[in-house]
């Protein structure tokens, strides 16, 4: 507390230094006086105290007030000011103030700090309080002493002490802050002017009734919390020192501390509640004695800070600077002894500062103060300099009202399209002359100044001399004088000759005329010569004079600037001859002159006489009529007598006083000679004088700069600085410029540059601008316009021209340079001033360029005067646009208009005409878009055709099947193998030539050809479609989950985690492209088989029972039925299962077969066209004992295992691929009769018995899939839909069909729905048009007239006998072309749909209710079946096999029913299930079948595309027999071929038996004959072990038959004693449908 | 092979996938593969590869660095179908699903020497907005069925793509016997066809 007090005093002293000397006493007095006053009146006092201080103190006082006031806001400022101002007066203040100020805390607690004054009016200041406080002070001192000690040990003591003391203040005074905290923010802002602040603070103090704000109170206390020693006297000195230090050091920590204090203050405010009573009390109890020091002090344990922490903190303090957020006192921010100046207060406008948070501002200020020269950032008012807030609250832009309507039309935006300016291509002739590049060569050779501002006087003279000399030279060169002299001599001679010849007499008038002409000529020539001679003379004189001047000047200035030197060469002449010449000349001239003067005299005399006469006449008239005397006197004029009268009259009329004419003087011949001599002496050298020939040479020495006076040196330096360049402007655009060259001392500049300008636009002007550079400045000296050369002016043949230029710029120098446009005199007296302008000569030349091959790059001369070519005719107007293609007309026009053949514009026409005139005039009869195409062909067409390599590339590019993925086309022609084309060419040939041997039937050959054509067209479409991509082909995109899927997913969440019946999970699909050979395997899971035929006991008769396998196994269960195993072959890989036992074996084995795609191409398209099939055959393993051997005493039985074919299933790979898995039970194709085997069950049933169909045949359960899961290639199908086909259907119907299909696909994507199909012509046809009752062959109906079932079965059999399209696989379901029934029967080939349609049509005609089923079956995939309704049962017919199934047949291959079709309508299956067993076929139910034609869209009455009736050809039996023989022959050959090692013996007997038997099989349809047949065979063959079976096939070609035989493996019997039997039977049905039976048997003799 | 009459020419591609600039994404890796015509066959080196996952440094640089070497040699008889390098960049999205961040392709430079290519990358866009959302939510963005699609021009018109970022690749190309087969790709002044010995055209084979 003591320290606190101390500080208080300190502060008071600082403020109070104003009154410390003068005011304190008064202050105290007044305070005493007002002791008794109420606090209310106190404020008045206080104001008085403030307002009425002695004038001497006023300024410091107000200063103090302001400082104090500021301390409200800024504690540090206060402290600072105290530090600064308290230095001097402290001593005195303390002695008094110690007692006085010790009460300060109390007083201040109730006052604002302005309340220094208020304290002056305080009445609480009485002695007992003082007393009391003194006691406290003492206590506090003792404590402070202990604290002092701590301080010495701790660097942080100050702050710790403060925090301690701060505690005190908090406990003491903070309760008052409560009402104040809210007010503080208002008070704090700096924005308020001091005046306002002052007012406000006063109001606050009033309203608060003397309660100090927490801050104020706090300030007063904290400010003094310097760790001062309590004893003032002792510590003063020390403190001073400290202050000095702290003034610099402690600003910051203190600011922090105080800041902390403020924070604490605020924080603790809410906690003050418990102390509230204390506070309440205090107001009254403050002055009671009971208030002891412990109220001010709080005793707490000594705080200890670890050494390490201290050190660390120390370090941190060294390194880190944390700007405090505390406010900075104004005085710190201002220069020393400056008080803040508020511009606002002085009435100046100060803008509003941008708002910055106080903390940031404080931090910034603190930071800035730390910087060097930080104070410059603060303004006069002690705040950071800031511009006014730039943000305006209101928009400064005038608002735009009524956007569209009221806009001033003048302000309306008008859009104008940009106009491209066409370059004036005067020389661009267009197509006629595409490379019309013209070139102008501008040669800028050099520059000579005849005057330049930097000329010295000597230069001026030298220039004049040079000029004169040049003149002289040119005169010498022209030698005009000599010419004229010669001419004169010649003329004189001629004249003399004439005169001599004629002797001066009897001159004819013509002669006289000539003589006068000659003499005239002589006179003129002489005058000319004289003038020239005079000029020569003057020039020579001038030269000499200039030289003299120059010499004088050089003499005068004592240095030489120019190298010119003039020599005068004297050419001595022979004195005598020269004088003679001279005299002669003079004499001649005198003579001439005499003659001339004579003539002149005569002429004038004549004139005089005439005039005189006139005069006399007039006189005569005037005087009287008697003038006849006068007349007589003038006798010579007699002839004119008659005229006299008239003349007189005239005289009378004209005037009276004509002057009397003077008679002409006689020429003075003597003076003439004198004159001539004078003249001669003037213009000619004296005779005998030497001829002076001046010679100007530049050989003189220029005085070196060192020897020159300063002015000259600076001139020379100036000259060095100058440089010149020339800009070339073409059509007022700068196109080029020369290099900048220095000015030589002789003021010549050599550029020597030639610029080639490529010309596009017609040249209007060529301008050379001479620029002078002096240092960095550059000025235009002169412009030289060069004329555009004529087009005949070509580079190389043109001399350089010197073009003079001058510049009227006024230039003056203070050195020797004479300047320009400045009067200049060479006379001593300054007379004869001359003014010289900068001038010079630019030598340059402009000419047209010459191309590489000497072609002038100049525009045609005619071009620039196109107006003159008025004779030219416009082609179009002359012959008309259509005539332009007529050669003759063009030629006519060309001759008419006299085309200039050299005009590049006409080149094309001339060429055309030349071509036309050379041959007959014919325009080509073809039109070519790109005539130049040939130029770009990189090989000739023939080469292209003949090259095998190119052919190979071409074929591959066309995706011809053989070359589609051909790799590595050789790089050179010779490496192409000839064989590559063999296959392809053979195929091409095959297309035209049919192997009759293959087909055995010409009709079928034709059909095959036709099919091939269809196939090709289909392939083309297919290839087209393949290049048509859908988004799904390129981008995998997640389907948008529909509500249904979401629901299912939600449902799945509730599913048990491990369901009891686990389901197959979808495998991850693999895109096929990434695969390679060996990656794909075919998984065939063979599960079980039903009803495998069992072995029949070898013979019924027990007789000589051979030791056979059958017996060998007899012991086991009495009878060994069968030991079947399954063999799966695919792509030349054959795998087999283990052998199982019994007719219903269960293998449950998985076989993995590798798959390799053709050509290693694993693209979808390639995989889809894989034609390989998976063969699954069931064999019976039969073990025979072939013999025993007793080799080692013991007997060993040798056995051979034979496999007997029981049946097979074949599944195309494409089906597996497109369905991704095949899971089901399949009917095994078993031969109708299996020798040695029988069914277990008896076939007692007949008719449509459920059991019958159940038991019919052998079945095998399979699961086939591809590992990994390949993405099925559905895309082609989708794509084909994109390819639009033509249609003759109604557009509305088509749209409905598309919509129907789309809806169906959306609701049941897996169910096939077909409404429109494509017929053989590639047109879309509605499907119902195909269904129409059609008559089956009558034969079939006749066969069983009484039994409709049999008839139906027979019809079905007939249909199934029509072969399927051999390679339907390659287009799977996609490219379905539906043929009509008659086409089908003609072609005898088609796929399932055609079969089904035909069967359905037959059934309809037979009166059955039947439908076409579009569905999915195994193994075919999407296919078509036929549904019939008979005897209240639904039957499903497989048209390809002729089999029929009941609806509830579990082995029915039809797995899914998509839609039903009959002639009237199409129904789509919208039932839950699509398996025939689980669904209803009642199409009338609308909730199960969705009809295409409904009430809303009724059937438009579509006519059928089918013929009304089918016509059948009778079967050609002889052809059938022929075919039968050929097949038999071929097969026998083949079997022998397959058995190359063993001999193949044919058992004729057996063969014939079998042959008899086959027709029976045919008749029975392969049923119910086995037993009888077996018996027959048995009886016939006796003890031969026989195994064999008949194969039944529809006939299309021989090859499938051969393959089928091969696949049974009958030929594989190895035993030596085997015999074979082969019988073939071909049964003809109407329309060339053939049923082929092949009976194969092997007989082993036992 | 006889030195006088080569039947194939060789193209050796060295270089590296240097890095990428995908301002928005991080933790990316890159796959590359080559697409080339029928007459081309790689003779050595990896035809396709996958880089490590890289993430951006903490520095200001936004580049992802892979520095994944490419070393492949092709042989061919025909410049048709000149190899293209197809790169595709993948990385996790906010849910951690691996999604594609860009596809790009560039032809292998034709001329021998060093080249640097910056391939702009793009990804296919979902067909409509809802799909965009669901694909984002499910982390299954639309992808090309095959990255090699970006090296072919056919069928691209059906896709909509968005540009994503850049991948920088440096190549060092050498060719052999190109000139002998009549294909001149290099600068005209390079090798003299008469004196050229069988050797990589960019460097003189010593002692041959």
PDB file of C-alpha atoms in Angstrom, chain A residues 949 953 956-957 964-972 974-975 1026-1027 1029-1041 1071 1073-1074, chain B residues 5 7-8 38-39 77-78 80 124-128 130-131 134 138 140-146 149 152 154-156 158-159 181 183:
ATOM      1  CA  UNK A 949       1.139 -53.763 -99.115  1.00  0.00           C
ATOM      2  CA  UNK A 953      -3.571 -51.857 -95.475  1.00  0.00           C
ATOM      3  CA  UNK A 956      -7.553 -53.923 -93.018  1.00  0.00           C
ATOM      4  CA  UNK A 957      -8.909 -50.452 -92.895  1.00  0.00           C
ATOM      5  CA  UNK A 964      -9.643 -57.067 -89.384  1.00  0.00           C
ATOM      6  CA  UNK A 965      -6.955 -57.420 -86.811  1.00  0.00           C
ATOM      7  CA  UNK A 966      -4.056 -58.247 -88.997  1.00  0.00           C
ATOM      8  CA  UNK A 967      -0.897 -57.316 -87.234  1.00  0.00           C
ATOM      9  CA  UNK A 968       2.362 -56.184 -88.554  1.00  0.00           C
ATOM     10  CA  UNK A 969       1.800 -55.269 -92.136  1.00  0.00           C
ATOM     11  CA  UNK A 970       5.324 -55.451 -93.538  1.00  0.00           C
ATOM     12  CA  UNK A 971       7.053 -52.232 -94.130  1.00  0.00           C
ATOM     13  CA  UNK A 972       8.190 -52.992 -97.616  1.00  0.00           C
ATOM     14  CA  UNK A 974       8.587 -57.423-101.116  1.00  0.00           C
ATOM     15  CA  UNK A 975       7.963 -58.785 -97.681  1.00  0.00           C
ATOM     16  CA  UNK A1026     -20.365 -50.675 -84.810  1.00  0.00           C
ATOM     17  CA  UNK A1027     -19.023 -47.245 -85.416  1.00  0.00           C
ATOM     18  CA  UNK A1029     -21.254 -45.137 -80.258  1.00  0.00           C
ATOM     19  CA  UNK A1030     -23.548 -44.636 -77.367  1.00  0.00           C
ATOM     20  CA  UNK A1031     -22.642 -42.966 -74.177  1.00  0.00           C
ATOM     21  CA  UNK A1032     -22.799 -46.270 -72.405  1.00  0.00           C
ATOM     22  CA  UNK A1033     -20.166 -47.635 -74.734  1.00  0.00           C
ATOM     23  CA  UNK A1034     -17.700 -45.094 -73.607  1.00  0.00           C
ATOM     24  CA  UNK A1035     -18.659 -44.110 -70.123  1.00  0.00           C
ATOM     25  CA  UNK A1036     -19.572 -46.293 -67.252  1.00  0.00           C
ATOM     26  CA  UNK A1037     -22.062 -44.475 -65.216  1.00  0.00           C
ATOM     27  CA  UNK A1038     -23.896 -45.522 -62.157  1.00  0.00           C
ATOM     28  CA  UNK A1039     -27.591 -45.875 -62.717  1.00  0.00           C
ATOM     29  CA  UNK A1040     -29.693 -43.540 -60.780  1.00  0.00           C
ATOM     30  CA  UNK A1041     -31.175 -45.538 -57.990  1.00  0.00           C
ATOM     31  CA  UNK A1071     -14.163 -55.172 -69.362  1.00  0.00           C
ATOM     32  CA  UNK A1073     -10.410 -55.190 -73.513  1.00  0.00           C
ATOM     33  CA  UNK A1074      -7.945 -55.659 -70.740  1.00  0.00           C
TER      34      UNK A1074
ATOM     35  CA  UNK B   5      17.479 -53.579 -95.396  1.00  0.00           C
ATOM     36  CA  UNK B   7      12.110 -54.495 -92.190  1.00  0.00           C
ATOM     37  CA  UNK B   8      11.044 -52.776 -89.031  1.00  0.00           C
ATOM     38  CA  UNK B  38      -1.999 -52.918 -85.488  1.00  0.00           C
ATOM     39  CA  UNK B  39       1.446 -52.800 -86.920  1.00  0.00           C
ATOM     40  CA  UNK B  77       6.552 -51.433 -89.897  1.00  0.00           C
ATOM     41  CA  UNK B  78       4.232 -48.561 -90.404  1.00  0.00           C
ATOM     42  CA  UNK B  80       0.161 -45.509 -88.910  1.00  0.00           C
ATOM     43  CA  UNK B 124     -16.467 -37.569 -68.160  1.00  0.00           C
ATOM     44  CA  UNK B 125     -19.371 -35.689 -66.731  1.00  0.00           C
ATOM     45  CA  UNK B 126     -22.502 -37.302 -65.398  1.00  0.00           C
ATOM     46  CA  UNK B 127     -25.362 -37.072 -67.807  1.00  0.00           C
ATOM     47  CA  UNK B 128     -27.584 -35.155 -65.532  1.00  0.00           C
ATOM     48  CA  UNK B 130     -29.158 -35.834 -60.081  1.00  0.00           C
ATOM     49  CA  UNK B 131     -26.725 -38.358 -61.345  1.00  0.00           C
ATOM     50  CA  UNK B 134     -25.655 -39.579 -56.596  1.00  0.00           C
ATOM     51  CA  UNK B 138     -21.871 -43.064 -53.834  1.00  0.00           C
ATOM     52  CA  UNK B 140     -18.890 -43.889 -58.266  1.00  0.00           C
ATOM     53  CA  UNK B 141     -18.212 -41.233 -60.794  1.00  0.00           C
ATOM     54  CA  UNK B 142     -18.659 -41.899 -64.441  1.00  0.00           C
ATOM     55  CA  UNK B 143     -15.611 -43.479 -65.918  1.00  0.00           C
ATOM     56  CA  UNK B 144     -14.603 -44.492 -69.357  1.00  0.00           C
ATOM     57  CA  UNK B 145     -15.188 -48.104 -70.093  1.00  0.00           C
ATOM     58  CA  UNK B 146     -11.598 -48.166 -71.095  1.00  0.00           C
ATOM     59  CA  UNK B 149     -11.015 -44.423 -75.285  1.00  0.00           C
ATOM     60  CA  UNK B 152      -9.319 -42.629 -80.126  1.00  0.00           C
ATOM     61  CA  UNK B 154     -14.337 -42.377 -82.689  1.00  0.00           C
ATOM     62  CA  UNK B 155     -17.478 -42.037 -80.675  1.00  0.00           C
ATOM     63  CA  UNK B 156     -16.190 -39.294 -78.469  1.00  0.00           C
ATOM     64  CA  UNK B 158     -21.365 -38.765 -77.190  1.00  0.00           C
ATOM     65  CA  UNK B 159     -19.450 -37.849 -74.085  1.00  0.00           C
ATOM     66  CA  UNK B 181      12.301 -47.152 -94.406  1.00  0.00           C
ATOM     67  CA  UNK B 183      10.141 -42.024 -92.860  1.00  0.00           C
TER      68      UNK B 183
END
